[in-house]
Coordinates of C-alpha atoms and ligand atoms in Angstrom, one line a residue:
X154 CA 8.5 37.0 18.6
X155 CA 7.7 38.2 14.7
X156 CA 5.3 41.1 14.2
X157 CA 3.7 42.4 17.2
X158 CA 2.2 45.7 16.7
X159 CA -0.3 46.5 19.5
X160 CA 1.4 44.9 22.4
X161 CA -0.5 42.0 22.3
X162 CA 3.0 40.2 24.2
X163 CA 1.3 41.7 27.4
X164 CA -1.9 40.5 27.4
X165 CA -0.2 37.0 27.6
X166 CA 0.7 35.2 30.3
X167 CA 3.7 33.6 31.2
X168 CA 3.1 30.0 30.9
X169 CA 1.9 30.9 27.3
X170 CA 4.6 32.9 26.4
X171 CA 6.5 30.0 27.4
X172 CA 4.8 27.1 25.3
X173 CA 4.5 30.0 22.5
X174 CA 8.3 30.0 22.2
X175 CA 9.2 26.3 22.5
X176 CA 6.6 25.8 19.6
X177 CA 8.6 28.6 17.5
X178 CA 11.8 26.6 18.4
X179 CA 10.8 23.7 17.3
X180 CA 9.7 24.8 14.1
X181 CA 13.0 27.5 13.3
X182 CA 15.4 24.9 14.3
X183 CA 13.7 21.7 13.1
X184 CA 10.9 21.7 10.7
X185 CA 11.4 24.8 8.8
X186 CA 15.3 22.4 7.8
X187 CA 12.8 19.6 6.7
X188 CA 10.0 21.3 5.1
X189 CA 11.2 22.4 1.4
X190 CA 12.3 19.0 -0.3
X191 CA 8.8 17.8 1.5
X192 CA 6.6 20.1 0.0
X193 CA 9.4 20.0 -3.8
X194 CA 8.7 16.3 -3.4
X195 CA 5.3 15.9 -1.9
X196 CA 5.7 13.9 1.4
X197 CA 4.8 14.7 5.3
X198 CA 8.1 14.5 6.9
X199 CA 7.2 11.8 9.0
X200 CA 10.4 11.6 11.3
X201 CA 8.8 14.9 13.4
X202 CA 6.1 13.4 14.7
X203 CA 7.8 11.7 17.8
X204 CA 9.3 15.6 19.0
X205 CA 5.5 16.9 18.2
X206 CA 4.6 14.1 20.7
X207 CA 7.4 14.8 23.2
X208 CA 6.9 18.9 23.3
X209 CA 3.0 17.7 24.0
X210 CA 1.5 19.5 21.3
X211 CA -0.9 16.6 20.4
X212 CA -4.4 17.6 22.4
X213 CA -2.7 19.8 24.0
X214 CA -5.5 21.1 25.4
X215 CA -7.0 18.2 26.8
X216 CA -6.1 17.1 30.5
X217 CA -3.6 15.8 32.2
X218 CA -5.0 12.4 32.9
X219 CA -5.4 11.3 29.3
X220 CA -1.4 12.2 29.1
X221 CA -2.3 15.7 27.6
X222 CA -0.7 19.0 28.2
X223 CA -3.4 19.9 29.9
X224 CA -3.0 23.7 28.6
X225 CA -5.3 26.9 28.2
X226 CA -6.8 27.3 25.0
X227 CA -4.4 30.7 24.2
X228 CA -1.4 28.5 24.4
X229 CA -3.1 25.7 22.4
X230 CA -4.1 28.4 19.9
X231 CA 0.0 29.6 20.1
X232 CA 1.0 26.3 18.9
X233 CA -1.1 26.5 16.2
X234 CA 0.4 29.7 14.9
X235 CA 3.9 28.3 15.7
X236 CA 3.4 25.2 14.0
X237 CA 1.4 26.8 10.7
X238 CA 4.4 29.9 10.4
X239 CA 6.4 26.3 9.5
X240 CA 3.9 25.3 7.3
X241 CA -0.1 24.6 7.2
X242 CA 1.2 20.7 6.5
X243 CA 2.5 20.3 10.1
X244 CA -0.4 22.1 11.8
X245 CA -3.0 20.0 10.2
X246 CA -1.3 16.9 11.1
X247 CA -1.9 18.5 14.8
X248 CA -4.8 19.5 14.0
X249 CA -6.5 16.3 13.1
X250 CA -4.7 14.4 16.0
X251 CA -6.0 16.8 18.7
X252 CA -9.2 18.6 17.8
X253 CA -10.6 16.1 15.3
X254 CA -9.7 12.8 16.7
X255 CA -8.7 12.8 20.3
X256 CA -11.3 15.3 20.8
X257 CA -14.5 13.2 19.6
X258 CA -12.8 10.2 21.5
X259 CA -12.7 12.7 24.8
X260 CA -15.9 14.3 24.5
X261 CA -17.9 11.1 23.0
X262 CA -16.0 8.7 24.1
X263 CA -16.7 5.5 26.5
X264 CA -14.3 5.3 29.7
X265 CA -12.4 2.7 28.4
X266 CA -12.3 4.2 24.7
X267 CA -10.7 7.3 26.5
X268 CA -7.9 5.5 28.6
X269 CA -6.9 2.9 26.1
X270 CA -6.7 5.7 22.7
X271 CA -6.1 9.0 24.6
X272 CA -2.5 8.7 25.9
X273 CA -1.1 6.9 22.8
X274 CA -2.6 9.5 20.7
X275 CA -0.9 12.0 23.2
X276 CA 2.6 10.1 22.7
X277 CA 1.8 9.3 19.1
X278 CA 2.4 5.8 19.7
X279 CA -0.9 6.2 17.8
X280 CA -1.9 8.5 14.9
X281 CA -6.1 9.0 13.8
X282 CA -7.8 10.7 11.1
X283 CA -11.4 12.3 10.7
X284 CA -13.3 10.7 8.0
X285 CA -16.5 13.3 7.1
X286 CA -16.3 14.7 3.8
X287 CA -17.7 11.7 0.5
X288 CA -17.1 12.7 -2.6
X289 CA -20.3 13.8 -3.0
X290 CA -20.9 15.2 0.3
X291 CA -18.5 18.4 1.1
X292 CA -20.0 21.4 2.4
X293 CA -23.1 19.5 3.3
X294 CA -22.0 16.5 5.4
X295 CA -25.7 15.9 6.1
X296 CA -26.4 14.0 2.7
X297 CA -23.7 11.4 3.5
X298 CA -24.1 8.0 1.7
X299 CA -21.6 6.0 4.3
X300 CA -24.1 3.6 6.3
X301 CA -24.1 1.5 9.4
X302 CA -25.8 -1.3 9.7
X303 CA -26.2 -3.1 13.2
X304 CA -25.8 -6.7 13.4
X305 CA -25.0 -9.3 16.3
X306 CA -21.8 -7.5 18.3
X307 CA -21.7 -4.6 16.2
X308 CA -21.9 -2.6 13.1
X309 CA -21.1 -3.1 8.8
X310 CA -19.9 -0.4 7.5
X311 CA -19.9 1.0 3.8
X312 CA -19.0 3.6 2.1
X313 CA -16.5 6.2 0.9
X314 CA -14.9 9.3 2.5
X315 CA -12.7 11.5 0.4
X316 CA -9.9 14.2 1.1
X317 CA -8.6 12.9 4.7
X318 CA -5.9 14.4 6.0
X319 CA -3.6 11.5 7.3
X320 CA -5.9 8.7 6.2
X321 CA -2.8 6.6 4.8
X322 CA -0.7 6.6 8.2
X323 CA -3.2 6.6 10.3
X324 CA -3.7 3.6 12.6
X325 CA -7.8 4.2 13.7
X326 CA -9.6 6.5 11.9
X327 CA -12.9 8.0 13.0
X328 CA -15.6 7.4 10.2
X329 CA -19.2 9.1 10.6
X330 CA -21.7 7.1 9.0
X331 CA -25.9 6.9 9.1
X332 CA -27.4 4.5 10.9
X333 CA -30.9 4.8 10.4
X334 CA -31.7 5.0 6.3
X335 CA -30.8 8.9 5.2
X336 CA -31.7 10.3 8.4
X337 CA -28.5 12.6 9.6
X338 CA -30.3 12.7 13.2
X339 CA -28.6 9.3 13.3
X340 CA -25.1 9.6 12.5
X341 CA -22.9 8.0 14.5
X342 CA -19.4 8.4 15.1
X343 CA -16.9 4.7 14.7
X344 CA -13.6 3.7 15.8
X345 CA -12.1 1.8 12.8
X346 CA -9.1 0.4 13.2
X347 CA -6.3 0.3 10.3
X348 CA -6.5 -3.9 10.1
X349 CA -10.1 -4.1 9.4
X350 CA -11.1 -6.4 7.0
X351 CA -12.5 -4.5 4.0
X352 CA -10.5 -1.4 5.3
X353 CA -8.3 0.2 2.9
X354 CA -7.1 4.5 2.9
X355 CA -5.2 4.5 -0.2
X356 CA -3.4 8.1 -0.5
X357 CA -4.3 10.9 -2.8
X358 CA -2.2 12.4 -5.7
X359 CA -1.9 15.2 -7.7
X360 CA -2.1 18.1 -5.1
X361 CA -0.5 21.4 -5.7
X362 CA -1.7 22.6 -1.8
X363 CA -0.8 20.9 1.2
X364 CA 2.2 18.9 -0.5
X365 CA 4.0 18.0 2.8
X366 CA 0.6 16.4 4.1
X367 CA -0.6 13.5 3.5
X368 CA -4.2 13.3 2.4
X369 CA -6.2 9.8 1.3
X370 CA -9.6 8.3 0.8
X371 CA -10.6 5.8 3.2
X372 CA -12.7 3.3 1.2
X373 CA -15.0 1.1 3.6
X374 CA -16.2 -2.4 2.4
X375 CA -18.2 -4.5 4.2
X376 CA -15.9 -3.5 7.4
X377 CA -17.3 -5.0 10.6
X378 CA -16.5 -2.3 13.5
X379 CA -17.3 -4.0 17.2
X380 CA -20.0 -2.4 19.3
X381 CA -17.4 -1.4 21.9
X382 CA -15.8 0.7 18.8
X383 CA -19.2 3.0 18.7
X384 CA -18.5 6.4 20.4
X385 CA -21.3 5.8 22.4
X386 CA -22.1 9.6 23.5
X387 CA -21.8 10.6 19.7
X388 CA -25.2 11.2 18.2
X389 CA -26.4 13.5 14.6
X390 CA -25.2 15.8 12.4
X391 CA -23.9 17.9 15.2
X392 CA -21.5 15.2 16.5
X393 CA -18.7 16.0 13.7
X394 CA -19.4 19.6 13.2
X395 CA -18.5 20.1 17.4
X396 CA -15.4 18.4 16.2
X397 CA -15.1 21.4 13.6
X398 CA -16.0 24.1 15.7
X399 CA -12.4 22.7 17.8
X400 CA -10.1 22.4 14.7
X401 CA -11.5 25.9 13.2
X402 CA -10.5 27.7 15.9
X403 CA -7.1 25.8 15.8
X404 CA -7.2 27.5 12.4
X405 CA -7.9 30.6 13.1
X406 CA -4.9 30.8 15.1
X407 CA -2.6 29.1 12.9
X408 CA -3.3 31.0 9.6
X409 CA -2.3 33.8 11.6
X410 CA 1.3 32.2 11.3
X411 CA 1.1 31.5 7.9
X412 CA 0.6 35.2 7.4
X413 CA 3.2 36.7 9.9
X414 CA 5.9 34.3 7.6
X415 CA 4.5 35.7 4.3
X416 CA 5.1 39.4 6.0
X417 CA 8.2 39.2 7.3
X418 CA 9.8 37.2 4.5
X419 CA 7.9 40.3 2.2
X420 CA 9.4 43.5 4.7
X421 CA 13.2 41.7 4.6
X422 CA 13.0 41.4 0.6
X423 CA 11.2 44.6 0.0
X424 CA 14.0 46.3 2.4
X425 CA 16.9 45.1 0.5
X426 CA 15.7 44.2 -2.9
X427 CA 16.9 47.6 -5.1
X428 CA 14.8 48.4 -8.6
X429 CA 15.1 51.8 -10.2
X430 CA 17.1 53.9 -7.6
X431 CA 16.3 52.3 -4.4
X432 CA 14.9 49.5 -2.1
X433 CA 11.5 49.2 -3.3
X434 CA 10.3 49.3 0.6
X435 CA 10.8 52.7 0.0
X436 CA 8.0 53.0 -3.3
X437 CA 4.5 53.8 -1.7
X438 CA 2.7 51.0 -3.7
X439 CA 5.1 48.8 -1.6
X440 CA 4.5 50.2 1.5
X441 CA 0.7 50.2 1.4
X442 CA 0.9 46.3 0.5
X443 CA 3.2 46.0 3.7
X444 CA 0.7 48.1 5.9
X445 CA -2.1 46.0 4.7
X446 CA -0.6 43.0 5.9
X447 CA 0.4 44.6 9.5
X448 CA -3.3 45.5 10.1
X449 CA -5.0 42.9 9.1
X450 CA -2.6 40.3 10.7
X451 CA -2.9 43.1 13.8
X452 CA -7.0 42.8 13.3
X453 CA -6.6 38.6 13.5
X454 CA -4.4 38.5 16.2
X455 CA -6.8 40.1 18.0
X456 CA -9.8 38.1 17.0
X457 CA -8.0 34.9 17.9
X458 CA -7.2 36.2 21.2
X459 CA -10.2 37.3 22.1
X460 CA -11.8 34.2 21.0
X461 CA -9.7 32.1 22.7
X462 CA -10.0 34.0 26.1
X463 CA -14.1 33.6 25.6
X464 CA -13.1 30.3 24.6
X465 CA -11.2 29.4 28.4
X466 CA -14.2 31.3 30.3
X467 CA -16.8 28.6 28.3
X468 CA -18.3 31.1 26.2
X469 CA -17.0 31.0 23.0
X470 CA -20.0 30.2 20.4
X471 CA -19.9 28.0 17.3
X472 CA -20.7 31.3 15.1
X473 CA -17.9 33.1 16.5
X474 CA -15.2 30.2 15.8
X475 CA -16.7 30.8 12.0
X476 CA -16.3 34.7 11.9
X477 CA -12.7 34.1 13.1
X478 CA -11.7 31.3 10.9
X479 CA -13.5 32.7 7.7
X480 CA -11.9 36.6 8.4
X481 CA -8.2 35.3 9.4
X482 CA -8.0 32.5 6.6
X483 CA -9.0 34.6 4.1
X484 CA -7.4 37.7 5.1
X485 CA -3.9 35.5 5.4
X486 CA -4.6 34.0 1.4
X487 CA -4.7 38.0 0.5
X488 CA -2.1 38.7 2.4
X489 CA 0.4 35.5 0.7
X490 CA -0.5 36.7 -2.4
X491 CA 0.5 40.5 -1.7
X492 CA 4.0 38.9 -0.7
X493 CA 4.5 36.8 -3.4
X494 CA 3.8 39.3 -5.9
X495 CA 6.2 42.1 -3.6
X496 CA 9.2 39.1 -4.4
X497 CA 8.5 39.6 -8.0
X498 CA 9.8 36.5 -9.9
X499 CA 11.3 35.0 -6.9
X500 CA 7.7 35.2 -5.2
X501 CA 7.6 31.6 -6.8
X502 CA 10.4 29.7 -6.0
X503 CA 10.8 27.5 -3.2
X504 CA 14.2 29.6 -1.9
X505 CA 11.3 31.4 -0.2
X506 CA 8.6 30.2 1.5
X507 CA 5.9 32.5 0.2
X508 CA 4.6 30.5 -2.6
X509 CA 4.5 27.5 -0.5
X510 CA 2.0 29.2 2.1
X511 CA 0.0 30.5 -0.6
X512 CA -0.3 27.5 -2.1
X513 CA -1.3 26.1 1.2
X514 CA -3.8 28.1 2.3
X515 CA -5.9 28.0 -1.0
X516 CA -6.6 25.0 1.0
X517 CA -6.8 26.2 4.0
X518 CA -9.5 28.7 2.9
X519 CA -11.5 25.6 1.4
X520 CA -11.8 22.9 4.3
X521 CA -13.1 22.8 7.6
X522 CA -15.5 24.4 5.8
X523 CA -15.4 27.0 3.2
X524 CA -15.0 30.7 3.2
X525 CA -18.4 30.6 1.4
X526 CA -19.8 28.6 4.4
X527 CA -18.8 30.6 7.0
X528 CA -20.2 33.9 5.9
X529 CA -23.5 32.3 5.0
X530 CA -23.4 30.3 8.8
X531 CA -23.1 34.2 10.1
X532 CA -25.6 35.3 8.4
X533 CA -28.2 32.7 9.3
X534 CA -26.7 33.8 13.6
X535 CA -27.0 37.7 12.6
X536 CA -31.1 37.3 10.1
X537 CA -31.9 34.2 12.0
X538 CA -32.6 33.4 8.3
X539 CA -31.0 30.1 6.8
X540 CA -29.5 30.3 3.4
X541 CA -28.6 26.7 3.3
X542 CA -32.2 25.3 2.7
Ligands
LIG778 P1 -27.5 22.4 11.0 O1 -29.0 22.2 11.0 O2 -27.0 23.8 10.9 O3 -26.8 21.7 12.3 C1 -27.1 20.4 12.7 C2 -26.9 20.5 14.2 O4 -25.6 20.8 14.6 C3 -25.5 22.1 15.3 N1 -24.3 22.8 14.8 C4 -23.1 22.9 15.4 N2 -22.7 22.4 16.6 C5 -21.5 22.7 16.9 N3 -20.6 23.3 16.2 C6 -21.0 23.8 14.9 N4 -20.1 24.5 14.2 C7 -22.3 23.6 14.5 N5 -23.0 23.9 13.4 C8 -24.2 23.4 13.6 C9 -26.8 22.7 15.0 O5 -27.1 23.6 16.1 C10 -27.8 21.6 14.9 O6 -28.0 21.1 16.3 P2 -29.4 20.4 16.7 O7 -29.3 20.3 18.1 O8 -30.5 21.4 16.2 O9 -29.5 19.1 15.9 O10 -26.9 21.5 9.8 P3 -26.9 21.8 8.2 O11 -27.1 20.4 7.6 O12 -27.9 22.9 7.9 O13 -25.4 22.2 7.9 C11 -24.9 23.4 8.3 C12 -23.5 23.6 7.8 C13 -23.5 23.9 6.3 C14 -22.9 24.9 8.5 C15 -22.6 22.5 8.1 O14 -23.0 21.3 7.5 C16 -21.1 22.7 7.8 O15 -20.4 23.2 8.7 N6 -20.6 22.4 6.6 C17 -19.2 22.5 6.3 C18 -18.5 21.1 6.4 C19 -17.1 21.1 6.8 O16 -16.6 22.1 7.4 N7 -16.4 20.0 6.6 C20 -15.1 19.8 7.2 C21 -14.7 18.4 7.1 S1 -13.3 18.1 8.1 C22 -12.0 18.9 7.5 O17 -12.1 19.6 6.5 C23 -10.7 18.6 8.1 S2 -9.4 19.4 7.5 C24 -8.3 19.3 8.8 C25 -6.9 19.6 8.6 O18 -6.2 18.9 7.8 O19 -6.5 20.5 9.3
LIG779 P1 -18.3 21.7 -2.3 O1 -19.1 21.5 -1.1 O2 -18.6 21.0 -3.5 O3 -18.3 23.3 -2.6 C1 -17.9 23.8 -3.9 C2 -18.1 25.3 -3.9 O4 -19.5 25.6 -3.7 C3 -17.4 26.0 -2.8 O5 -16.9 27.3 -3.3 C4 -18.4 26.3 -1.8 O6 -18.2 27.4 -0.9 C5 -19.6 26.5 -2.7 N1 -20.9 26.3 -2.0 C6 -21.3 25.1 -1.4 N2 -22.5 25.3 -0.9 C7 -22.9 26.6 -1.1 C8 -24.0 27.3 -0.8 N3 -25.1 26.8 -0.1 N4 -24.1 28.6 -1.2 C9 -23.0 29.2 -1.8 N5 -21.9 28.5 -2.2 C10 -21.9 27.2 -1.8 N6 -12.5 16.4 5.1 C11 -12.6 15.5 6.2 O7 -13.7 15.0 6.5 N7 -11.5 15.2 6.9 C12 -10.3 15.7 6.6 O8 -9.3 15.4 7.2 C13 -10.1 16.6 5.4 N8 -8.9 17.0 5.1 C14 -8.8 17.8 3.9 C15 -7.5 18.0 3.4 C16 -7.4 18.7 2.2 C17 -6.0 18.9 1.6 C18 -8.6 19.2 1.5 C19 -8.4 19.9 0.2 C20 -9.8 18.9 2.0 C21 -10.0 18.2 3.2 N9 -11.2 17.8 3.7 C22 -11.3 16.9 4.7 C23 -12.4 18.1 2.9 C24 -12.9 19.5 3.1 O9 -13.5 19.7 4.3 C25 -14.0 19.8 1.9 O10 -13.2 19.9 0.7 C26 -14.7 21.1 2.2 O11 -15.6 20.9 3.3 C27 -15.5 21.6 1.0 O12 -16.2 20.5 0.4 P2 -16.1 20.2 -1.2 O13 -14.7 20.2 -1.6 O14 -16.9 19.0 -1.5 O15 -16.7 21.5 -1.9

């Protein structure tokens, strides 16, 4: 169950408890085996995608018909702490699949868009990717320089999207581009499909975060995309970032998990690890590191919760998702390093797997947009004042 201090067990219902535990399961017994040579070496451990499939933790949330779980938001949001307690790798690979491709496809999506892509992205028979961020276009997508240009049957596409997480397996990949000159009031959202002509998603190296994920460029030349490959409900700027408000709350949740590994991996060693005349659990310093950790993890827990209840009753609000994934991201980074540093030298080696979260979620903390983003999108909701102009 891992740390649980106010309870929060009983405000959940069975059915979550339930998909909570197969998703802890799954990653004890078979990802947490795989995950340290992938993140030594620097590959996604590809061979777990078919049992992420099978357990139906791709768009979980998303309804039956499509070959979805069809689950409450809660139990989505469990999985995602499940899968990121493994490591922030795995729940971005679910992440992407299920909030940042099969959602778009679901919520923009034609009728026969949804019934050919949604069940093979459910069974993973397919995989997708989100291409938003250019190299030159991060924390404001607006400015994009990818362009569509109509022609007879369809669309040409050019342009360059950087930092896509699993751009280099994936077999259609969702690219934004503007339609009309640099207006972002006409971005579109396009199905683009892994043989294009002119396609290519060429993966990135050189990461120290993220190491068991794979993350690419998608580079777009002259790629003709059919008409039938437009999400035809998709339609400005706040296309994508309706796709982000889904995956940031996915990561609100699963941060939490990252942080609950960090802390219990930090009580066990601090319990047992002896320097001077006893455990060093027993020093105060230690202990007020270790009581940080149990309230704010305590303090997230309860944010997600709440979020994902007003998130099931259709209320949950774009700003919210941002308080939530800005507070519980940043909040899990200070609570890695706080272990790491409680291990002493063994805080970073890979016999532990503090370091590796830590070095995660200095990723984490930077996409789907930044910490720095966040606050400044609740303080434009709470002034009614916008910083970003
Ligand atoms: P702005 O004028 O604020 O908004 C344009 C329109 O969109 C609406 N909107 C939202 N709708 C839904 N959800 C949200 N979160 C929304 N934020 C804004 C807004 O109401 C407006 O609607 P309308 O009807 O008036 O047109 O746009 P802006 O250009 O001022 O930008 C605002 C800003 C900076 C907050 C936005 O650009 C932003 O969020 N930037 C951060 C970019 C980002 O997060 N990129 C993430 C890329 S994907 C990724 O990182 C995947 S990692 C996945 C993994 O591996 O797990
Ligand atoms: P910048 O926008 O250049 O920001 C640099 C710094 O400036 C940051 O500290 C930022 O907070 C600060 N800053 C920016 N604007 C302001 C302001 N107005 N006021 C104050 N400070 C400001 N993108 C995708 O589209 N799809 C993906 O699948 C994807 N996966 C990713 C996987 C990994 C491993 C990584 C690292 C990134 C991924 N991203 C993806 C990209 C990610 O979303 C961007 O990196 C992120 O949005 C930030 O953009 P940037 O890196 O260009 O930083």
């Amino acid at each position: 169950m891992g740390l649980d201090y106010y309870d929060i067990e009983s405000l959940l219902s069975a059915d979550e408890r339930m998909v909570r535990d197969t998703a802890r399961k799954f990653v004890d017994e078979e990802y947490l085996p795989l995950v340290r040579d992938a993140f030594r070496r620097g590959y996604f451990p590809k061979e777990a995608i078919p049992r992420v499939a099978s357990l139906g933790f791709l768009g979980a949330n998303l309804p039956e018909e499509y070959g979805c779980a069809g689950l409450n938001n809660v139990a989505y949001g469990l999985i995602n702490l499940e899968l990121e307690r493994g490591d922030s790798g795995l729940r971005s690979f679910v992440s992407v699949q299920s909030a940042l491709v099969m959602y778009p496809i679901y919520a923009f999506g034609s009728p026969e868009q949804k019934r050919r892509w949604l069940p093979e992205l459910a069974s993973a028979s397919a995989i997708g990717c989100f291409g938003l961020t250019e190299p030159d276009y991060g924390s404001n997508p607006g400015g994009m320089k990818t362009r569509a240009v109509r022609e007879p049957g369809g669309w040409r596409l050019n342009g360059t999207k950087r930092w896509i997480t699993n751009g280099t397996i994936a077999d259609v990949a969702i690219v934004w581009a503007k339609t009309e000159g640099d207006d972002s009031r006409s971005i579109r959202g396009f199905l683009v499909e892994r043989d294009t002509p002119g396609f290519s998603a060429p993966e990135m190296e050189g990461k120290f975060s993220l190491r068991a994920s794979v993350t690419s460029e998608l580079i777009l030349e002259d790629c003709f995309v059919p008409e039938e490959n437009v999400l035809p409900g998709s339609g400005g700027l706040k296309s994508p970032l309706m796709c982000l408000t889904q995956a940031r709350y996915g990561i609100s949740w699963g941060a939490i998990g990252a942080a609950m590994a960090c802390y219990e991996c930090a009580l066990d060693y601090a319990r047992s690890r002896k320097v001077f005349s006893r455990p060093i659990a027993g020093y105060q310093l230690v202990q007020q590191k270790l009581v940080t950790m149990v309230a704010e993890i305590t303090k997230a827990q309860l944010l997600s919760l709440r979020l994902g209840r007003l998130k099931d009753e259709g209320r949950m609000r774009p700003e919210q998702v941002s308080l939530a994934k800005m507070n519980n991201v940043s909040q899990a980074l200070a609570i890695a390093r706080l272990a790491r540093d409680i291990l002493g030298a063994n805080g970073i080696a890979d016999e532990y797997p503090v370091i590796r979260h830590l070095l995660n979620l200095e990723t984490v903390n930077t996409y789907e947009g930044t910490e720095d983003i966040h606050r400044l999108t609740i303080g434009r909701d709470v002034t009614g004042l916008n910083a970003f102009e």
